[in-house]
Amino acid sequence: MASEHIELPSDNSSLVKINAQSSIVVDQASMNQHITIDFLKLHQNIEAITNNVAPDTQLWPVIKDDAYGHGAIPIAKRLASQVHGFCVVRPSEGVILRESGIRQPILVFEPPNEHNIAVYKSHNLIASVSHITHLDLLEPGCSYHVNIDTGMKRLGASIEELPVLSQAIEKRKDIYGKGVYTHFYKADDPGSSTVAKQLDLFQKLQSQFPIEWLRHTANSGAIFHYAKQLPLSFDAVRPGVCLYGYSAGIQAIDSLSPLLSWQSRLIHHQPVKKGESVSYGARWRAPREGWVGVIPVGYAHGLPRLLSNQMQLSIEGILYEQVGSITMDFTLVWLGENKIPLGSPVFLLDSDQLRANMWAEKTQTIAHEITTRISPKVPRVYIG
Ligand SMILES: *Cc1c(COP(=O)(O)O)cnc(C)c1O
């Protein structure tokens, strides 16, 4: 789903809803919460990516799943002049981009099927082909890249299937092969031997395809952990999570800066006595007399409930502990003796001390999952 595209008026009095098709109502009266996406950081991250890959490597940013929750259309529009193509997972995502005016090539990762095959032609989308059945589906005039499996065992043609596929490709002169690619399964780990092995195999297999075809392998992990040692830049790279400012694995990458900050505000606060519990299940008790604040954000908006009692929030640059169970729509924060004024901005995520990678580590996932799960109900505001 495309995210809300809203503009924040300078007086903050109301939000203008631009995406009229959306059934999600943005709370126009109160700025209870929003996400800010900073395009200047996007450009810094692009620079960090190009600094890691071989000169003249094309960028094909991965903007699947609404650009990992950042909004595919605004991100694509902003990047259009600097990149050669875009990658999405579903053809429907490509359709939305085309209808918003994106002209760059769009590669679709999932295999085509009989229900969606028509849009590859009508909206000029590049199919990923890994089986002869995919080739058979493609209508004359369509373009495709061959996806080869070199070890991930998810999508991609197996080594056994490749000869059959190559023969079928020879026969289909009415469709256009434009590229060949593979995907690394352990590139987020800087010390894995699997990347070199997959690369070796890809080197062998890609040679059977025409020299003019585009070759590409690298995701974020490969770009930041391997591209300096291994010749995996080829013609193009497919940066995903790094584009949005997050490292692909546990190892932090200093040159990246998160685009996204998630902001809410204090809507309530109340005094608690020493030993009193707060929220469901009484999972936290006040260590002393003080104040507990409330923000109107909960797990229904994509804040992981597993972070209960495990995260911090920033108010005027100072970090406060989140306390008690995170609830569906509200989350509590321990203010100590600070009776912070109602309406004060409260940050859940920022590009500094509060990063999605930290949430990911605490909830045993990756930054990709954190940002893609932030609900489209949360308005996105674009700056820079
Ligand atoms: C998602 C994806 C990427 C980008 O991965 P990141 O880890 O986010 O950089 C690249 N290629 C393929 C095939 C993908 O599915």
CSV table of N, CA and C in Angstrom, one decimal, residues 233-350:
chain,number,residue,atom,x,y,z
A,233,SER,N,30.4,-5.8,-7.7
A,233,SER,CA,29.6,-4.6,-8.1
A,233,SER,C,29.0,-4.9,-9.5
A,234,PHE,N,29.7,-5.6,-10.4
A,234,PHE,CA,29.3,-5.8,-11.7
A,234,PHE,C,28.8,-4.5,-12.4
A,235,ASP,N,27.6,-4.6,-13.0
A,235,ASP,CA,27.1,-3.4,-13.7
A,235,ASP,C,26.2,-2.6,-12.8
A,236,ALA,N,25.6,-3.2,-11.9
A,236,ALA,CA,24.6,-2.6,-11.0
A,236,ALA,C,24.5,-3.2,-9.6
A,237,VAL,N,24.0,-2.4,-8.7
A,237,VAL,CA,23.8,-2.9,-7.3
A,237,VAL,C,22.3,-2.7,-6.9
A,238,ARG,N,21.8,-3.5,-6.0
A,238,ARG,CA,20.4,-3.4,-5.5
A,238,ARG,C,20.4,-3.0,-4.1
A,239,PRO,N,20.7,-1.8,-3.7
A,239,PRO,CA,20.7,-1.4,-2.3
A,239,PRO,C,19.2,-1.3,-1.8
A,240,GLY,N,19.0,-1.9,-0.6
A,240,GLY,CA,17.7,-1.8,0.0
A,240,GLY,C,17.8,-1.1,1.4
A,241,VAL,N,18.0,-1.8,2.4
A,241,VAL,CA,17.9,-1.2,3.8
A,241,VAL,C,18.9,-0.1,4.0
A,242,CYS,N,20.1,-0.2,3.3
A,242,CYS,CA,21.1,0.8,3.5
A,242,CYS,C,20.7,2.2,3.0
A,243,LEU,N,19.9,2.1,2.0
A,243,LEU,CA,19.4,3.4,1.4
A,243,LEU,C,18.6,4.2,2.4
A,244,TYR,N,17.9,3.4,3.3
A,244,TYR,CA,17.1,4.1,4.3
A,244,TYR,C,17.9,4.4,5.6
A,245,GLY,N,19.2,4.0,5.6
A,245,GLY,CA,20.1,4.4,6.6
A,245,GLY,C,20.4,3.4,7.7
A,246,TYR,N,20.1,2.1,7.4
A,246,TYR,CA,20.3,1.1,8.4
A,246,TYR,C,21.3,0.1,7.9
A,247,SER,N,22.1,-0.5,8.8
A,247,SER,CA,23.0,-1.5,8.5
A,247,SER,C,22.2,-2.8,8.3
A,248,ALA,N,22.7,-3.7,7.4
A,248,ALA,CA,22.0,-4.9,7.1
A,248,ALA,C,22.2,-6.0,8.2
A,249,GLY,N,23.2,-5.9,9.0
A,249,GLY,CA,23.4,-6.9,10.0
A,249,GLY,C,23.7,-6.2,11.4
A,250,ILE,N,24.4,-6.9,12.2
A,250,ILE,CA,24.6,-6.3,13.6
A,250,ILE,C,25.6,-5.2,13.5
A,251,GLN,N,26.6,-5.4,12.7
A,251,GLN,CA,27.7,-4.4,12.6
A,251,GLN,C,27.2,-3.1,12.1
A,252,ALA,N,27.4,-2.0,13.0
A,252,ALA,CA,27.0,-0.7,12.6
A,252,ALA,C,27.8,-0.2,11.4
A,253,ILE,N,27.2,0.6,10.6
A,253,ILE,CA,27.9,1.3,9.5
A,253,ILE,C,27.8,2.8,9.7
A,254,ASP,N,28.9,3.4,10.0
A,254,ASP,CA,28.9,4.8,10.4
A,254,ASP,C,28.5,5.8,9.3
A,255,SER,N,28.7,5.4,8.1
A,255,SER,CA,28.4,6.4,7.0
A,255,SER,C,27.0,6.4,6.7
A,256,LEU,N,26.1,5.6,7.3
A,256,LEU,CA,24.7,5.6,7.0
A,256,LEU,C,23.9,6.4,8.1
A,257,SER,N,22.9,7.0,7.6
A,257,SER,CA,22.1,7.8,8.5
A,257,SER,C,20.6,7.6,8.3
A,258,PRO,N,19.8,7.1,9.3
A,258,PRO,CA,18.4,6.8,9.0
A,258,PRO,C,17.6,8.0,8.6
A,259,LEU,N,16.8,7.8,7.6
A,259,LEU,CA,16.0,8.9,7.0
A,259,LEU,C,14.8,9.3,7.9
A,260,LEU,N,14.5,8.2,8.7
A,260,LEU,CA,13.2,8.3,9.3
A,260,LEU,C,13.3,8.7,10.8
A,261,SER,N,12.4,9.6,11.2
A,261,SER,CA,12.3,9.8,12.6
A,261,SER,C,10.8,9.7,12.9
A,262,TRP,N,10.5,9.1,14.1
A,262,TRP,CA,9.1,8.9,14.5
A,262,TRP,C,8.8,9.7,15.7
A,263,GLN,N,7.9,10.6,15.6
A,263,GLN,CA,7.6,11.6,16.6
A,263,GLN,C,6.2,11.5,17.1
A,264,SER,N,6.0,11.6,18.4
A,264,SER,CA,4.7,11.8,18.9
A,264,SER,C,4.7,12.9,19.9
A,265,ARG,N,3.7,12.9,20.8
A,265,ARG,CA,3.8,14.0,21.8
A,265,ARG,C,3.1,13.5,23.1
A,266,LEU,N,3.5,14.2,24.1
A,266,LEU,CA,2.9,13.8,25.4
A,266,LEU,C,1.5,14.2,25.5
A,267,ILE,N,0.6,13.2,25.7
A,267,ILE,CA,-0.9,13.6,25.8
A,267,ILE,C,-1.4,13.6,27.2
A,268,HIS,N,-0.6,13.0,28.1
A,268,HIS,CA,-1.2,12.8,29.4
A,268,HIS,C,0.0,12.5,30.3
A,269,HIS,N,-0.1,12.9,31.6
A,269,HIS,CA,0.9,12.5,32.5
A,269,HIS,C,0.2,12.3,33.9
A,270,GLN,N,0.8,11.4,34.7
A,270,GLN,CA,0.2,11.3,36.0
A,270,GLN,C,1.2,10.9,37.1
A,271,PRO,N,0.9,11.3,38.3
A,271,PRO,CA,1.8,11.0,39.4
A,271,PRO,C,1.7,9.6,39.8
A,272,VAL,N,2.8,9.0,40.2
A,272,VAL,CA,2.8,7.6,40.7
A,272,VAL,C,3.6,7.6,42.0
A,273,LYS,N,3.2,6.8,42.9
A,273,LYS,CA,4.0,6.7,44.2
A,273,LYS,C,5.0,5.5,44.1
A,274,LYS,N,5.9,5.5,44.9
A,274,LYS,CA,6.9,4.4,44.9
A,274,LYS,C,6.2,3.1,45.1
A,275,GLY,N,6.6,2.2,44.2
A,275,GLY,CA,6.0,0.8,44.3
A,275,GLY,C,4.7,0.6,43.5
A,276,GLU,N,4.1,1.7,43.0
A,276,GLU,CA,2.9,1.5,42.2
A,276,GLU,C,3.2,1.0,40.8
A,277,SER,N,2.3,0.1,40.3
A,277,SER,CA,2.6,-0.4,39.0
A,277,SER,C,1.9,0.4,37.9
A,278,VAL,N,2.3,0.3,36.6
A,278,VAL,CA,1.7,0.9,35.5
A,278,VAL,C,1.4,-0.1,34.4
A,279,SER,N,0.3,0.2,33.7
A,279,SER,CA,-0.1,-0.5,32.5
A,279,SER,C,-0.4,-2.0,32.7
A,280,TYR,N,-0.8,-2.7,31.7
A,280,TYR,CA,-1.3,-4.1,31.8
A,280,TYR,C,-0.2,-5.0,32.4
A,281,GLY,N,-0.7,-5.9,33.2
A,281,GLY,CA,0.1,-6.9,33.8
A,281,GLY,C,1.1,-6.5,34.9
A,282,ALA,N,1.0,-5.2,35.2
A,282,ALA,CA,1.9,-4.6,36.3
A,282,ALA,C,3.3,-5.0,36.0
A,283,ARG,N,3.8,-4.8,34.8
A,283,ARG,CA,5.2,-5.3,34.5
A,283,ARG,C,6.3,-4.3,34.9
A,284,TRP,N,5.9,-3.2,35.5
A,284,TRP,CA,6.8,-2.2,35.9
A,284,TRP,C,6.3,-1.5,37.2
A,285,ARG,N,7.1,-1.2,38.1
A,285,ARG,CA,6.7,-0.5,39.3
A,285,ARG,C,7.6,0.7,39.5
A,286,ALA,N,7.0,1.8,40.0
A,286,ALA,CA,7.8,3.1,40.1
A,286,ALA,C,8.9,2.9,41.2
A,287,PRO,N,10.1,3.2,40.9
A,287,PRO,CA,11.2,3.0,41.9
A,287,PRO,C,11.1,4.1,43.0
A,288,ARG,N,10.4,5.2,42.7
A,288,ARG,CA,10.2,6.3,43.7
A,288,ARG,C,9.0,7.1,43.2
A,289,GLU,N,8.7,8.1,43.9
A,289,GLU,CA,7.6,9.0,43.5
A,289,GLU,C,8.0,9.7,42.3
A,290,GLY,N,7.1,9.9,41.4
A,290,GLY,CA,7.4,10.7,40.2
A,290,GLY,C,6.3,10.8,39.2
A,291,TRP,N,6.6,11.0,37.9
A,291,TRP,CA,5.6,11.2,36.9
A,291,TRP,C,5.7,10.2,35.8
A,292,VAL,N,4.6,9.7,35.3
A,292,VAL,CA,4.6,8.8,34.2
A,292,VAL,C,3.8,9.5,33.0
A,293,GLY,N,4.5,9.6,31.9
A,293,GLY,CA,3.8,10.3,30.7
A,293,GLY,C,3.2,9.2,29.8
A,294,VAL,N,2.4,9.7,28.9
A,294,VAL,CA,1.7,8.8,27.9
A,294,VAL,C,1.8,9.4,26.5
A,295,ILE,N,2.2,8.6,25.6
A,295,ILE,CA,2.1,9.0,24.1
A,295,ILE,C,1.1,8.1,23.4
A,296,PRO,N,0.4,8.7,22.4
A,296,PRO,CA,-0.6,7.9,21.7
A,296,PRO,C,-0.1,7.1,20.6
A,297,VAL,N,0.8,6.2,20.9
A,297,VAL,CA,1.4,5.3,19.9
A,297,VAL,C,1.5,3.9,20.6
A,298,GLY,N,1.1,2.9,19.8
A,298,GLY,CA,1.1,1.5,20.4
A,298,GLY,C,1.4,0.5,19.4
A,299,TYR,N,1.2,-0.7,19.7
A,299,TYR,CA,1.6,-1.8,18.8
A,299,TYR,C,0.7,-1.8,17.5
A,300,ALA,N,-0.5,-1.2,17.6
A,300,ALA,CA,-1.3,-1.1,16.4
A,300,ALA,C,-0.7,-0.2,15.3
A,301,HIS,N,0.3,0.6,15.7
A,301,HIS,CA,1.0,1.5,14.8
A,301,HIS,C,2.3,0.9,14.4
A,302,GLY,N,2.7,-0.3,14.9
A,302,GLY,CA,3.9,-0.9,14.5
A,302,GLY,C,5.0,-0.8,15.5
A,303,LEU,N,4.7,-0.3,16.7
A,303,LEU,CA,5.7,-0.3,17.7
A,303,LEU,C,5.7,-1.7,18.4
A,304,PRO,N,6.8,-2.4,18.3
A,304,PRO,CA,6.8,-3.8,18.8
A,304,PRO,C,6.5,-3.9,20.2
A,305,ARG,N,5.5,-4.7,20.6
A,305,ARG,CA,5.2,-4.9,22.0
A,305,ARG,C,6.3,-5.5,22.8
A,306,LEU,N,7.1,-6.3,22.1
A,306,LEU,CA,8.3,-6.9,22.7
A,306,LEU,C,9.3,-5.9,23.3
A,307,LEU,N,9.1,-4.6,22.9
A,307,LEU,CA,10.0,-3.6,23.4
A,307,LEU,C,9.6,-3.1,24.8
A,308,SER,N,8.5,-3.5,25.3
A,308,SER,CA,8.0,-3.1,26.6
A,308,SER,C,9.1,-3.2,27.6
A,309,ASN,N,9.3,-2.1,28.3
A,309,ASN,CA,10.4,-2.0,29.3
A,309,ASN,C,11.8,-2.1,28.8
A,310,GLN,N,11.9,-2.0,27.5
A,310,GLN,CA,13.2,-2.2,26.8
A,310,GLN,C,13.7,-1.1,25.9
A,311,MET,N,12.9,0.0,25.8
A,311,MET,CA,13.3,1.0,24.9
A,311,MET,C,13.3,2.4,25.6
A,312,GLN,N,13.9,3.3,24.9
A,312,GLN,CA,14.0,4.6,25.4
A,312,GLN,C,13.3,5.6,24.4
A,313,LEU,N,12.9,6.7,24.9
A,313,LEU,CA,12.3,7.8,24.2
A,313,LEU,C,13.0,9.1,24.4
A,314,SER,N,13.0,9.9,23.4
A,314,SER,CA,13.8,11.1,23.6
A,314,SER,C,12.8,12.3,23.7
A,315,ILE,N,13.0,13.1,24.7
A,315,ILE,CA,12.2,14.4,24.9
A,315,ILE,C,13.2,15.5,25.1
A,316,GLU,N,13.2,16.4,24.2
A,316,GLU,CA,14.1,17.6,24.2
A,316,GLU,C,15.6,17.1,24.3
A,317,GLY,N,15.9,16.0,23.6
A,317,GLY,CA,17.3,15.6,23.5
A,317,GLY,C,17.7,14.7,24.7
A,318,ILE,N,16.8,14.5,25.7
A,318,ILE,CA,17.1,13.7,26.8
A,318,ILE,C,16.4,12.3,26.7
A,319,LEU,N,17.1,11.3,27.0
A,319,LEU,CA,16.5,9.9,26.9
A,319,LEU,C,15.8,9.5,28.2
A,320,TYR,N,14.6,9.0,28.0
A,320,TYR,CA,13.7,8.6,29.1
A,320,TYR,C,13.4,7.1,28.9
A,321,GLU,N,13.2,6.3,29.9
A,321,GLU,CA,12.9,4.9,29.8
A,321,GLU,C,11.4,4.7,29.5
A,322,GLN,N,11.1,3.9,28.5
A,322,GLN,CA,9.7,3.5,28.3
A,322,GLN,C,9.4,2.5,29.5
A,323,VAL,N,8.2,2.5,30.0
A,323,VAL,CA,7.9,1.6,31.2
A,323,VAL,C,6.5,1.0,31.0
A,324,GLY,N,6.4,-0.2,31.5
A,324,GLY,CA,5.2,-0.9,31.5
A,324,GLY,C,4.9,-1.5,30.1
A,325,SER,N,3.9,-2.4,30.0
A,325,SER,CA,3.5,-3.0,28.7
A,325,SER,C,3.1,-1.9,27.7
A,326,ILE,N,3.7,-2.0,26.5
A,326,ILE,CA,3.2,-1.2,25.4
A,326,ILE,C,1.8,-1.7,25.1
A,327,THR,N,0.8,-0.8,25.0
A,327,THR,CA,-0.5,-1.2,24.7
A,327,THR,C,-0.9,-0.9,23.2
A,328,MET,N,-2.1,-1.3,22.8
A,328,MET,CA,-2.4,-1.2,21.4
A,328,MET,C,-2.2,0.3,20.9
A,329,ASP,N,-2.7,1.2,21.7
A,329,ASP,CA,-2.6,2.6,21.2
A,329,ASP,C,-1.9,3.6,22.0
A,330,PHE,N,-1.4,3.1,23.2
A,330,PHE,CA,-0.7,4.0,24.1
A,330,PHE,C,0.6,3.4,24.7
A,331,THR,N,1.5,4.2,25.0
A,331,THR,CA,2.8,3.8,25.5
A,331,THR,C,3.2,4.8,26.6
A,332,LEU,N,3.8,4.2,27.7
A,332,LEU,CA,4.1,5.0,28.9
A,332,LEU,C,5.6,5.2,29.0
A,333,VAL,N,5.9,6.4,29.6
A,333,VAL,CA,7.3,6.7,29.7
A,333,VAL,C,7.5,7.3,31.2
A,334,TRP,N,8.6,6.9,31.7
A,334,TRP,CA,9.0,7.3,33.1
A,334,TRP,C,9.7,8.6,33.0
A,335,LEU,N,9.1,9.6,33.6
A,335,LEU,CA,9.6,11.0,33.6
A,335,LEU,C,10.4,11.4,34.9
A,336,GLY,N,10.3,10.5,35.9
A,336,GLY,CA,11.0,10.8,37.1
A,336,GLY,C,10.3,12.0,37.8
A,337,GLU,N,11.1,12.9,38.3
A,337,GLU,CA,10.5,14.1,38.9
A,337,GLU,C,10.1,15.2,37.9
A,338,ASN,N,10.5,15.0,36.6
A,338,ASN,CA,10.2,16.0,35.6
A,338,ASN,C,8.7,15.9,35.1
A,339,LYS,N,8.0,16.9,35.5
A,339,LYS,CA,6.6,16.9,35.0
A,339,LYS,C,6.6,17.6,33.7
A,340,ILE,N,7.0,16.9,32.6
A,340,ILE,CA,7.2,17.5,31.3
A,340,ILE,C,5.8,18.0,30.8
A,341,PRO,N,5.8,19.2,30.2
A,341,PRO,CA,4.5,19.8,29.8
A,341,PRO,C,3.8,18.9,28.7
A,342,LEU,N,2.5,18.8,28.8
A,342,LEU,CA,1.7,18.1,27.8
A,342,LEU,C,1.9,18.8,26.5
A,343,GLY,N,1.9,18.0,25.4
A,343,GLY,CA,2.2,18.5,24.1
A,343,GLY,C,3.6,18.5,23.7
A,344,SER,N,4.5,18.2,24.6
A,344,SER,CA,5.9,18.2,24.3
A,344,SER,C,6.2,17.1,23.3
A,345,PRO,N,7.0,17.3,22.3
A,345,PRO,CA,7.4,16.3,21.3
A,345,PRO,C,8.2,15.2,22.0
A,346,VAL,N,7.8,14.0,21.6
A,346,VAL,CA,8.5,12.8,22.1
A,346,VAL,C,9.0,11.9,20.9
A,347,PHE,N,10.2,11.6,20.8
A,347,PHE,CA,10.7,10.8,19.7
A,347,PHE,C,10.9,9.4,20.1
A,348,LEU,N,10.3,8.5,19.2
A,348,LEU,CA,10.5,7.1,19.3
A,348,LEU,C,11.7,6.6,18.6
A,349,LEU,N,11.9,7.1,17.4
A,349,LEU,CA,13.0,6.8,16.5
A,349,LEU,C,13.6,8.1,16.0
A,350,ASP,N,14.9,8.2,15.8
A,350,ASP,CA,15.5,9.3,15.2
A,350,ASP,C,16.8,8.8,14.5
